[in-house]
């Protein structure tokens, strides 16, 4: 099939590349001309494991192309995916200006039948808005609008896209349903479902999924905080809970709060959707509050240890990305924690395997970026672990002790066993477990 993907970010680029990998002809469009030029020259502008190999192969074989010209890109496309940003607007609702703006542009250039697919995360009713904008310039026979929310996870996005656990397609059009099913069939050969539903339910499915996951994390963060107060070990509690098949093992890890480009804005947007229809969605409000507080927990522990004032103290930070295996720092807990440490007068020396470039422009150059994880420790008064990159899981504790001014670790991801920290002679605070003193 001929496919156009509008918006070449974390979702658009993975979508375009993976469709090309299945043998489709894909043109990706982005408004950012510099980014388009880099991609035309063969450079992958984001870090996403495995993407570079597919990108190179498909670009070389001519199935994956890049342009900044929308009209040129969509001329021959049967399907046009919108993978555009939907950031929060002033009141926290999803801002649809990118989606509706591109829909207005498309209404002026489409000449034959196209399926226009919304892959961005958008509030219930957006497909209808897109249809209304398109209808202003186009005969309704010339297009169908489909809601096809994306569930990929940054860090494993390529795998998620190539082998999705489910594909959700929201449409009432038989013609669009057939085309979409044909497009996705090769991705679900192992039997995972393509679930066809109405547009509104498809749009809601994405928000419901992300909000549920955010609530689950927040629930575990609250359990962890309580464990600390009552002398329980959240790691044990998590294992005990997760063995119940009704609960399941995944997504029960407490930490420093959820971040990223999706959960924070999607929980907020769903709460706004509820507000607009006079529904008081109490759980979501609490989830947001709990998460705001959790993002402060590690900095609070550090401040309490050093007696509030961090002037003259150097804190090493391991991990800046909002989660491992991505360079994405949008809404990352690291940003809140570092901001708080700097506010209290600390010197922050940070290391992240992939996200350093994205942090360079933040904090007015106040954060020292270390060449590797050990360099960050040199003469630091303590280490704060914020992102659970694999490379931090089995470090040389001997070298760490030599480099740190004092052997003090605040671990926001529970990477190490308490017993081992005791044996190694560290002062160690983690989340939802006893301190090792
Ligand atoms: N990042 C994720 O893990 C993820 C997962 C599922 C769903 N989503 C949703 O997918 C959507 C896109 O997210 P993302 O993380 O890929 O965003 P992103 O910010 O990484 O990428 C968006 C891209 O769109 C481009 N763009 C903006 N306006 C444009 C225009 N008028 N024409 C062409 N290109 C334009 C930007 O330059 C950018 O490259 C959002 O709605 C998000 O909620 C994201």
mmCIF file of C-alpha atoms in Angstrom, residues 82-87 93-100 117-130 145-150 199-208 210 265-266 269-270 273:
data_model
loop_
_atom_site.group_PDB
_atom_site.id
_atom_site.type_symbol
_atom_site.label_atom_id
_atom_site.label_comp_id
_atom_site.label_asym_id
_atom_site.label_seq_id
_atom_site.Cartn_x
_atom_site.Cartn_y
_atom_site.Cartn_z
ATOM 1 C CA UNK A 82 -1.684 11.627 11.531
ATOM 2 C CA UNK A 83 1.018 11.109 14.173
ATOM 3 C CA UNK A 84 1.024 14.684 15.377
ATOM 4 C CA UNK A 85 1.554 16.116 18.855
ATOM 5 C CA UNK A 86 -1.461 16.549 21.132
ATOM 6 C CA UNK A 87 0.108 18.508 24.013
ATOM 7 C CA UNK A 93 -7.201 19.442 27.625
ATOM 8 C CA UNK A 94 -5.486 17.948 24.579
ATOM 9 C CA UNK A 95 -4.628 20.699 22.122
ATOM 10 C CA UNK A 96 -5.953 19.679 18.704
ATOM 11 C CA UNK A 97 -4.463 22.521 16.699
ATOM 12 C CA UNK A 98 -1.880 20.309 14.959
ATOM 13 C CA UNK A 99 -4.438 17.646 14.025
ATOM 14 C CA UNK A 100 -7.144 20.038 12.874
ATOM 15 C CA UNK A 117 -6.148 7.746 10.274
ATOM 16 C CA UNK A 118 -5.711 9.419 13.597
ATOM 17 C CA UNK A 119 -2.817 7.731 15.370
ATOM 18 C CA UNK A 120 -2.260 10.523 17.868
ATOM 19 C CA UNK A 121 -3.855 10.240 21.287
ATOM 20 C CA UNK A 122 -6.965 12.381 20.976
ATOM 21 C CA UNK A 123 -10.063 12.988 23.077
ATOM 22 C CA UNK A 124 -13.364 11.319 22.362
ATOM 23 C CA UNK A 125 -15.083 13.120 19.508
ATOM 24 C CA UNK A 126 -11.918 14.150 17.644
ATOM 25 C CA UNK A 127 -12.620 11.936 14.622
ATOM 26 C CA UNK A 128 -15.877 13.820 14.183
ATOM 27 C CA UNK A 129 -14.047 17.140 14.399
ATOM 28 C CA UNK A 130 -11.499 15.983 11.819
ATOM 29 C CA UNK A 145 -11.670 9.096 9.103
ATOM 30 C CA UNK A 146 -10.446 6.267 11.334
ATOM 31 C CA UNK A 147 -9.360 6.341 14.975
ATOM 32 C CA UNK A 148 -6.375 4.022 15.379
ATOM 33 C CA UNK A 149 -4.703 4.794 18.709
ATOM 34 C CA UNK A 150 -1.103 3.688 19.160
ATOM 35 C CA UNK A 199 -14.483 5.840 16.744
ATOM 36 C CA UNK A 200 -15.457 7.168 20.155
ATOM 37 C CA UNK A 201 -14.738 3.867 21.881
ATOM 38 C CA UNK A 202 -11.372 3.619 20.119
ATOM 39 C CA UNK A 203 -10.417 7.107 21.281
ATOM 40 C CA UNK A 204 -11.522 6.303 24.823
ATOM 41 C CA UNK A 205 -9.634 2.975 24.844
ATOM 42 C CA UNK A 206 -6.286 4.755 24.592
ATOM 43 C CA UNK A 207 -7.018 7.209 27.412
ATOM 44 C CA UNK A 208 -8.517 4.491 29.583
ATOM 45 C CA UNK A 210 -2.891 4.997 29.896
ATOM 46 C CA UNK A 265 -0.828 14.606 29.630
ATOM 47 C CA UNK A 266 -3.268 11.771 28.977
ATOM 48 C CA UNK A 269 -6.759 15.263 29.320
ATOM 49 C CA UNK A 270 -9.117 12.454 30.376
ATOM 50 C CA UNK A 273 -12.933 15.312 29.176
#
